[in-house]
Coordinates of C-alpha atoms in Angstrom, one line a residue:
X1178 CA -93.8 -8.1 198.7
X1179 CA -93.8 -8.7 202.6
X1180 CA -91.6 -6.9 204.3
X1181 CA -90.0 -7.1 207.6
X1182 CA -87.1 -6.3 209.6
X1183 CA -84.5 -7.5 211.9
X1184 CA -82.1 -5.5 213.8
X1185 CA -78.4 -6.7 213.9
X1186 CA -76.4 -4.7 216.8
X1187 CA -73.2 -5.2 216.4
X1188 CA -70.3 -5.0 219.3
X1189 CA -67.0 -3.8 218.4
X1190 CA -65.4 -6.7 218.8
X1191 CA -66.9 -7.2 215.2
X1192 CA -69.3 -10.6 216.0
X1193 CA -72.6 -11.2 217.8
X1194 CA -75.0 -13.7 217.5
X1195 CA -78.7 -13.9 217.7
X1196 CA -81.3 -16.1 217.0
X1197 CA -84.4 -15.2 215.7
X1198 CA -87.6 -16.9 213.4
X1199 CA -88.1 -15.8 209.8
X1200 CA -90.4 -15.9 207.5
X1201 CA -90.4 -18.1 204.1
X1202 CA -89.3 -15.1 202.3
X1203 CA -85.2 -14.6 202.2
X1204 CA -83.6 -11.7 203.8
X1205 CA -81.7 -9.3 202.2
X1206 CA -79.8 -6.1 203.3
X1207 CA -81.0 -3.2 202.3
X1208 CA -79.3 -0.1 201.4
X1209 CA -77.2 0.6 204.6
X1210 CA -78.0 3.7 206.2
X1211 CA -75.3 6.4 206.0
X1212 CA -74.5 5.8 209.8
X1213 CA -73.4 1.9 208.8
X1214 CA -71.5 3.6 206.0
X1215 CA -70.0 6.1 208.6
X1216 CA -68.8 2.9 210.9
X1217 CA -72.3 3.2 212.8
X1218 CA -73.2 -0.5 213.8
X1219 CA -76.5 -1.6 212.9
X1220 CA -78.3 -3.7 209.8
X1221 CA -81.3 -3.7 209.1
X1222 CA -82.8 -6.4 206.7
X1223 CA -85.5 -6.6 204.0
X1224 CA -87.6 -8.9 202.3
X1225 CA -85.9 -10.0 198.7
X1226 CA -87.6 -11.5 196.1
X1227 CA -86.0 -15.0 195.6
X1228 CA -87.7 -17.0 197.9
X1229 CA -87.2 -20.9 196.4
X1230 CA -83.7 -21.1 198.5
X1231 CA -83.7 -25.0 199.0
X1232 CA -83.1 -26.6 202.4
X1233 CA -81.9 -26.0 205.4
X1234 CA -84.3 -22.6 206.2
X1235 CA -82.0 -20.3 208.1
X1236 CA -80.7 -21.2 211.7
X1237 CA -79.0 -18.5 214.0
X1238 CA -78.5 -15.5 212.4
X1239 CA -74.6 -13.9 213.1
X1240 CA -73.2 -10.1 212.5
X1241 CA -69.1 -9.8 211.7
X1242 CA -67.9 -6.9 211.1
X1243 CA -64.3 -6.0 210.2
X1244 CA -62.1 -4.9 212.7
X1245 CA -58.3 -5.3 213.4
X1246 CA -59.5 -8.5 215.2
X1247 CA -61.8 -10.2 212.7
X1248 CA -59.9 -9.5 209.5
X1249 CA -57.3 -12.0 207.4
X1250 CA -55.0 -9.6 205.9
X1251 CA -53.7 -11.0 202.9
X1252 CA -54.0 -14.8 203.4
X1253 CA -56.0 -18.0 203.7
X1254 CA -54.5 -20.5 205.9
X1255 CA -55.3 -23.8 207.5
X1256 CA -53.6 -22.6 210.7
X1257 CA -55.5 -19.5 211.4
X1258 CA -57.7 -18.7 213.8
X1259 CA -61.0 -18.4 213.7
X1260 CA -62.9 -14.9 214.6
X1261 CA -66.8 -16.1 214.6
X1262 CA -67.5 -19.9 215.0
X1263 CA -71.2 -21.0 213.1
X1264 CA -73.7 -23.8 212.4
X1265 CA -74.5 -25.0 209.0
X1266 CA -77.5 -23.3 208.1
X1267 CA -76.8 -20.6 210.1
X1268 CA -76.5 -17.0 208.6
X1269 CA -73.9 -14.5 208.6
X1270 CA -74.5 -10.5 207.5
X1271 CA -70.6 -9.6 206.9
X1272 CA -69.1 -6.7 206.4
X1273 CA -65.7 -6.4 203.9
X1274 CA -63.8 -3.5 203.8
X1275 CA -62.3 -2.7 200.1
X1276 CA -58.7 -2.8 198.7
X1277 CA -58.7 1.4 198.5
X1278 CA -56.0 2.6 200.8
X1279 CA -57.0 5.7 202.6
X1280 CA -54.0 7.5 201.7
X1281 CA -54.5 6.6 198.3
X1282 CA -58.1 7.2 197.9
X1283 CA -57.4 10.8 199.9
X1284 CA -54.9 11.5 197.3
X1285 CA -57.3 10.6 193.9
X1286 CA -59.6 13.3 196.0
X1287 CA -62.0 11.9 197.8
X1288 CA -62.7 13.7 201.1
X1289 CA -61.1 12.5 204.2
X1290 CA -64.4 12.6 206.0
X1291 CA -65.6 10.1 203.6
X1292 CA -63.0 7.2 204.5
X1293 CA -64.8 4.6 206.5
X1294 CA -63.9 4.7 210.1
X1295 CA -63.6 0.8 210.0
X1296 CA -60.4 1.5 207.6
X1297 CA -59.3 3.4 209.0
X1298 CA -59.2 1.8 212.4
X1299 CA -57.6 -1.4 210.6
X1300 CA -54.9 0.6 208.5
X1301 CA -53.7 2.3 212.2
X1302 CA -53.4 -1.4 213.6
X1303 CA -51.8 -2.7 210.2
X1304 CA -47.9 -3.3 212.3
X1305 CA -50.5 -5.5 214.9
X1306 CA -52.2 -7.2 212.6
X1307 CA -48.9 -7.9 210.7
X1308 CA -50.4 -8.2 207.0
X1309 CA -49.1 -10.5 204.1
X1310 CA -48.3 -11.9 202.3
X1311 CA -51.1 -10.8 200.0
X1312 CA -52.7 -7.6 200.3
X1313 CA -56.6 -7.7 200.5
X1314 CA -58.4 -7.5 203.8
X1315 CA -60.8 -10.0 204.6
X1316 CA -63.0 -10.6 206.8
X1317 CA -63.3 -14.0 209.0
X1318 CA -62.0 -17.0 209.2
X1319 CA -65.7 -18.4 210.1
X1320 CA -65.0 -21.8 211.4
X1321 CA -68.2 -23.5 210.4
X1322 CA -69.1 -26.8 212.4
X1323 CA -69.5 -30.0 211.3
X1324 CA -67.7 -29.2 207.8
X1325 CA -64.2 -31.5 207.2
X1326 CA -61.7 -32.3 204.7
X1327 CA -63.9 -33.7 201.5
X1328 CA -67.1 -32.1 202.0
X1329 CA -68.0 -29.2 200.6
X1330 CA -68.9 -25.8 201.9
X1331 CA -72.1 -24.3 200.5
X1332 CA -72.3 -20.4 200.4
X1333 CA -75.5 -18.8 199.2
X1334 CA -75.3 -15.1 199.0
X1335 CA -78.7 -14.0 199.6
X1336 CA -77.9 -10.5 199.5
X1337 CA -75.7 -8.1 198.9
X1338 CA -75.3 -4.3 198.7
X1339 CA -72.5 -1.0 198.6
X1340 CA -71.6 -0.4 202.4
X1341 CA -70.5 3.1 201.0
X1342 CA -71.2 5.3 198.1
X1343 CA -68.1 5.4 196.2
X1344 CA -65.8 2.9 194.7
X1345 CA -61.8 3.0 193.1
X1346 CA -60.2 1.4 190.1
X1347 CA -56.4 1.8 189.6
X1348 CA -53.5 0.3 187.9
X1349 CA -49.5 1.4 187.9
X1350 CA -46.7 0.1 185.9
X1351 CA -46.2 -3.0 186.8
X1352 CA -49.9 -4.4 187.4
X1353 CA -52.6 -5.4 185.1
X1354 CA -52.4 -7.3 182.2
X1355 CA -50.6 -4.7 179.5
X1356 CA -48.2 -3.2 181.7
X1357 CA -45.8 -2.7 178.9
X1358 CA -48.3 -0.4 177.3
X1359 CA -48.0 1.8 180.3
X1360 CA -44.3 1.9 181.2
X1361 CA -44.1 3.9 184.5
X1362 CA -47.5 5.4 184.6
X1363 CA -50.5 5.0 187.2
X1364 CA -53.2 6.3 187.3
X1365 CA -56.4 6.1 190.3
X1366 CA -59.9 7.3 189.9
X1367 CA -62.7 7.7 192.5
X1368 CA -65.8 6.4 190.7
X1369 CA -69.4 7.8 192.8
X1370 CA -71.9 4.9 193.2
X1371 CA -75.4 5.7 193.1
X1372 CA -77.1 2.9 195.4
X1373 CA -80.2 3.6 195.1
X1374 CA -80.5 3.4 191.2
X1375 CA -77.6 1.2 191.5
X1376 CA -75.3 2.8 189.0
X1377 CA -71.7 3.5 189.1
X1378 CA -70.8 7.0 187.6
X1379 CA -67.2 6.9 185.7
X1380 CA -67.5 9.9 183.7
X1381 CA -70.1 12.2 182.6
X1382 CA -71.5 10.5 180.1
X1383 CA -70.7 7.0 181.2
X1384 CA -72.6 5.3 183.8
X1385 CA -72.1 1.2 184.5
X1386 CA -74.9 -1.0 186.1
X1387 CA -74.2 -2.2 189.1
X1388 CA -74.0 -6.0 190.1
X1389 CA -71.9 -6.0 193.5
X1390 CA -70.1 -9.4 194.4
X1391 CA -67.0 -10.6 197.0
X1392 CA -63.6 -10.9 194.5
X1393 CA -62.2 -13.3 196.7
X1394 CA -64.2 -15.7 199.0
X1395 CA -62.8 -19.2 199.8
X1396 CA -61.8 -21.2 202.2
X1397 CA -58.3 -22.5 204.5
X1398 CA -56.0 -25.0 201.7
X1399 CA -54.8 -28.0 202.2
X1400 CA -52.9 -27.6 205.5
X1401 CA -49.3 -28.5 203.6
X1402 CA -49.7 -25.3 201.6
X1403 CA -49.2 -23.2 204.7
X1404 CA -50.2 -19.6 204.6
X1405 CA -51.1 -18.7 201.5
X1406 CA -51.1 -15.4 199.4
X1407 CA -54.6 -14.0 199.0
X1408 CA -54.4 -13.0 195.4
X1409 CA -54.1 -16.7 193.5
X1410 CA -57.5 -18.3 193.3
X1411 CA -57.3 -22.2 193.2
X1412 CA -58.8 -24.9 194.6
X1413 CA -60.0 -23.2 197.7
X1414 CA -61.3 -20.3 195.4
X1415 CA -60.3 -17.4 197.3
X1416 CA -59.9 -14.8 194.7
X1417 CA -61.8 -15.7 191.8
X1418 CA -62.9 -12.1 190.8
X1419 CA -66.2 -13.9 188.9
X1420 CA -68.3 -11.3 188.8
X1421 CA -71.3 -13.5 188.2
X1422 CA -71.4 -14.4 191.9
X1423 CA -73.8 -11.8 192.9
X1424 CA -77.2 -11.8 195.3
X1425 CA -79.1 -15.1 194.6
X1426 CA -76.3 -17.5 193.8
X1427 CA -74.8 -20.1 195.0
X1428 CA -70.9 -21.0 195.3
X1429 CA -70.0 -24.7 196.3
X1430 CA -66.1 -24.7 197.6
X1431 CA -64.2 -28.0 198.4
X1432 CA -63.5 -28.3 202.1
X1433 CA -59.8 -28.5 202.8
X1434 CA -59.7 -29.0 206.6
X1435 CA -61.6 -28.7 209.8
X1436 CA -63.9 -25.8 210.0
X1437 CA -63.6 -24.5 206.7
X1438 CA -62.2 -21.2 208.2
X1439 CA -64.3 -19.0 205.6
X1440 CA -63.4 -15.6 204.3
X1441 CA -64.8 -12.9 202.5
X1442 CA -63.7 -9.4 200.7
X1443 CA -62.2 -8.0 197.9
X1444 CA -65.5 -5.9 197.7
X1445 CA -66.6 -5.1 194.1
X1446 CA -69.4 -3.1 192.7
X1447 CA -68.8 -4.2 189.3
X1448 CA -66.1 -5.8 186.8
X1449 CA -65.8 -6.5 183.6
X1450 CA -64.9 -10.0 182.5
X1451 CA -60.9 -10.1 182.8
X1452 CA -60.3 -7.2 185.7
X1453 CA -57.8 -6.2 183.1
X1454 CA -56.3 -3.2 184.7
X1455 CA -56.0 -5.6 187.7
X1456 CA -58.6 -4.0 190.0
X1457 CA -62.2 -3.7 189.7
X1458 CA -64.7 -1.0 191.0
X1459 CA -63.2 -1.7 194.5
X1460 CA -65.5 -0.6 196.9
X1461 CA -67.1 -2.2 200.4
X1462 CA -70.1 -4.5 200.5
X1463 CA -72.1 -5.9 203.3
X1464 CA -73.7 -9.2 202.5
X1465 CA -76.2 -11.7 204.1
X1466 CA -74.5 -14.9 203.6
X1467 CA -75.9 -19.0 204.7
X1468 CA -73.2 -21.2 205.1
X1469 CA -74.2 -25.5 204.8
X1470 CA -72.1 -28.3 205.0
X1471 CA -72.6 -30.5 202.3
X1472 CA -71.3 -34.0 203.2
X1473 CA -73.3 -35.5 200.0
X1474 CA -70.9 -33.1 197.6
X1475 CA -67.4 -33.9 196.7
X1476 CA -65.6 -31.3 194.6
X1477 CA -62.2 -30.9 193.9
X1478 CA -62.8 -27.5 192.3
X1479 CA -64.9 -24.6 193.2
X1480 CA -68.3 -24.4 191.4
X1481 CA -70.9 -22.1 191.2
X1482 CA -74.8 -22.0 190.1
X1483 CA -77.0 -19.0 189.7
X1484 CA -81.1 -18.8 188.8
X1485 CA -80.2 -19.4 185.1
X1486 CA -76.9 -21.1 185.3
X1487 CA -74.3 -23.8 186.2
X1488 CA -71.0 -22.4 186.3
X1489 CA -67.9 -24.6 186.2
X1490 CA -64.2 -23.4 187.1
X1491 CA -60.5 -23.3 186.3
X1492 CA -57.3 -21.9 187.5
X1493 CA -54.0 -22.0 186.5
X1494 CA -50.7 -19.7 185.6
X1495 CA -51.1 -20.9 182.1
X1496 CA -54.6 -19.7 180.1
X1497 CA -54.5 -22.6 178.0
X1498 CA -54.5 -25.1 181.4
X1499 CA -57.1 -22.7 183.4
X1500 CA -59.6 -23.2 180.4
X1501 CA -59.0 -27.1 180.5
X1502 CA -59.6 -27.2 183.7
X1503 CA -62.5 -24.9 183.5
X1504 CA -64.0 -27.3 180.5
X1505 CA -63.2 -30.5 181.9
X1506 CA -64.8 -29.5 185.4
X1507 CA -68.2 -28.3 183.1
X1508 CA -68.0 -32.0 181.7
X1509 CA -68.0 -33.4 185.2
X1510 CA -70.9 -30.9 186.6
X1511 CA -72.8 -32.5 183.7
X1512 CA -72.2 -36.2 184.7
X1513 CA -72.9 -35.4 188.2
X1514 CA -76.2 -33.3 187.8
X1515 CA -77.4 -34.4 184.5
X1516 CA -76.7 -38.6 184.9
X1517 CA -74.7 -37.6 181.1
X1518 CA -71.6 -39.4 179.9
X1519 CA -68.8 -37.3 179.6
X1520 CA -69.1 -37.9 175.4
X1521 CA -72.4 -36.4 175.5
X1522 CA -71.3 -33.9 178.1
X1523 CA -68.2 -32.4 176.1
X1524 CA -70.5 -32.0 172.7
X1525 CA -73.3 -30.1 175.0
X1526 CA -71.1 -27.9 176.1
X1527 CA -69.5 -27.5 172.5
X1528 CA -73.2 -26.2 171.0
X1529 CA -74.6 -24.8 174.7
X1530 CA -72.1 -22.8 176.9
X1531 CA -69.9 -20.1 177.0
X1532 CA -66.4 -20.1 177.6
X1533 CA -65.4 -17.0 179.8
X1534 CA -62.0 -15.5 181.2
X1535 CA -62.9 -14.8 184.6
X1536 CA -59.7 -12.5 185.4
X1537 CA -56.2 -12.2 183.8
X1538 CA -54.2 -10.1 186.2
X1539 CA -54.0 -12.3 189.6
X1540 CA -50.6 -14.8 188.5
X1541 CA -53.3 -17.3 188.5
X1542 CA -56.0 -16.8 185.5
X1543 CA -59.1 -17.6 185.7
X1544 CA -62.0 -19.4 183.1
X1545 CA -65.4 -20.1 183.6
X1546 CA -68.1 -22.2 181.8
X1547 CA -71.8 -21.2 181.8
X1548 CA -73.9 -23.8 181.3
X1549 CA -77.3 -22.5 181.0
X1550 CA -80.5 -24.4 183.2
X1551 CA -82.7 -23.4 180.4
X1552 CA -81.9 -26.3 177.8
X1553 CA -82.8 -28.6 180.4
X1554 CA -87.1 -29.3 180.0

């Protein structure tokens, strides 16, 4: 496999940009270095072995790293202001910092000296910054040019890795999806993450594979919702928590208004379909992203596609509605990409597909449909 690198310096103000030729292999991040995992600033990138990424090749390559003035805490809104401004076809390597509260992760007993610096930097600004009304931290808004209400944003994740080596799962007694099982108890664990051999060590004698992906990635809604709470996924995705979004796929989001304004956290290093204790292995990932503007798409719900997959979505308070939504929007994706009628198109996904609950503790549920590529010959 060719192999070749490209050094990222990053400023503290959290963005730079740089351009630079690469080859027809796609970039990936390798396994940061402990001084990006201590808050030192610099990526390197590898060679990765998908390499069939489809038009546009990569433009300008960009670095945005979280600080107290390139984070969204808690929201996705049509009003906010952009920290990094981008091409389509350009690429981003982002950082995002996880939802484990130092305090809390200090207090499970991890080492202080193992708290990023970068959380700790944003947690002391957290009056500044003036958080809400959600509570993850994420990293942009990106204003991408070009992109406009009806088109559709294209993010291709074309890498992503641990920024640290540990993660944290929690619930407490009013969280989660059987709260009434746990009446006033919580409970926190630290989980170590091996990112070499890529495993995730809960106990010992239970280790989890690990297949790290953003929880919440999405873009500004419609500007008559206002600021938004960063927990609901919906039609601007945001916080889908689908855990099949990992390096090598692709996730189309409808375009709400001018820019975009795309943002990324809600780190995970692995979940289990339905997140049922309400959080994840919750750790921080830094990803190599290319952003295009596709004004030949129009989606009114998010949709995603992996190397063996289509993957159709729905969202809604109600399960029954989310699963609907998630089943009529597979019925479409066939009609669009497959020329079927939507007849044909509901009994395909009747013998083909799986239905899956994407997450069941966010307000909003989740459901996706996998359609799999391979019954296509």
């Amino acid at each position: 496999m060719t192999r070749y690198r490209i050094g990222v310096s990053v400023v503290m103000s959290g963005v730079l940009a740089l351009s630079c030729r690469t080859p027809s292999s796609v970039g990936t991040v390798a396994n940061p270095s402990p001084g990006i995992a201590s808050g030192g600033y610099r990526v390197w990138a590898d060679a990765a072995p998908r390499t069939d990424w489809p038009a546009p090749g990569p433009g300008k390559l960009h670095s945005l790293m979280p600080t107290p003035k390139t984070v969204a805490w808690g929201w996705y809104d049509a009003a906010g202001a952009p920290v990094l401004r981008v091409n389509s076809g350009d690429e981003v390597v982002v950082r995002a910092l996880s939802t484990c509260n130092p305090t809390s992760l200090v207090r499970s007993g991890l080492d202080s000296n193992r708290v990023e610096q970068l959380a700790k930097d944003i947690y002391a600004a957290r009056e500044a910054i003036k958080p809400g009304p959600g509570g993850h931290i994420l990293t942009g808004p990106i204003f991408v040019e070009g992109a406009d209400s009806g088109d559709v944003l294209e993010v291709r994740f074309k890498s992503i890795r641990p920024a640290i080596n540990y993660a944290c799962n929690s619930f407490g007694p009013r969280s989660g999806f059987l709260p009434e099982d746990f009446p006033g108890k919580s409970q926190s664990k630290i989980i170590e993450l091996d990112t070499v051999r890529m495993l995730g060590h809960f106990a010992p004698n239970i280790v989890i594979p690990l297949h790290p992906f953003f929880g919440s990635v999405g873009v500004a809604p419609p500007a008559a919702s206002g600021r938004v709470h960063s927990a609901p996924p919906g039609i601007h995705a945001g916080n889908l928590d689908n855990k099949e979004l990992v390096a090598g796929t692709t996730l189309y989001i409808p375009v709400w208004t001018k820019g975009a304004l795309l943002e990324l956290g809600d780190g995970h290093a692995g979940q289990g379909n339905g997140e049922v204790d309400i959080t994840a292995m919750e750790t921080s990932l830094i990803s190599r992203i290319q952003v295009v503007v596709r004004k030949d798409l129009h989606l009114t719900w998010p949709r995603g596609e992996t190397p063996t997959h289509y993957i159709a979505m729905g969202t809604d308070s109600a399960l029954v509605k989310a699963t609907k939504t998630a089943v009529r929007q597979a019925i479409e994706l066939l009609v669009q990409v497959k020329g079927m009628t939507r007849e044909d198109a509901y009994q395909l996904v009747s013998v083909s597909s799986d239905v899956d609950i994407t997450q069941l503790v966010d307000g909003t549920v989740g459901v996706h449909v996998m359609i799999p590529k391979l019954i296509f010959r």
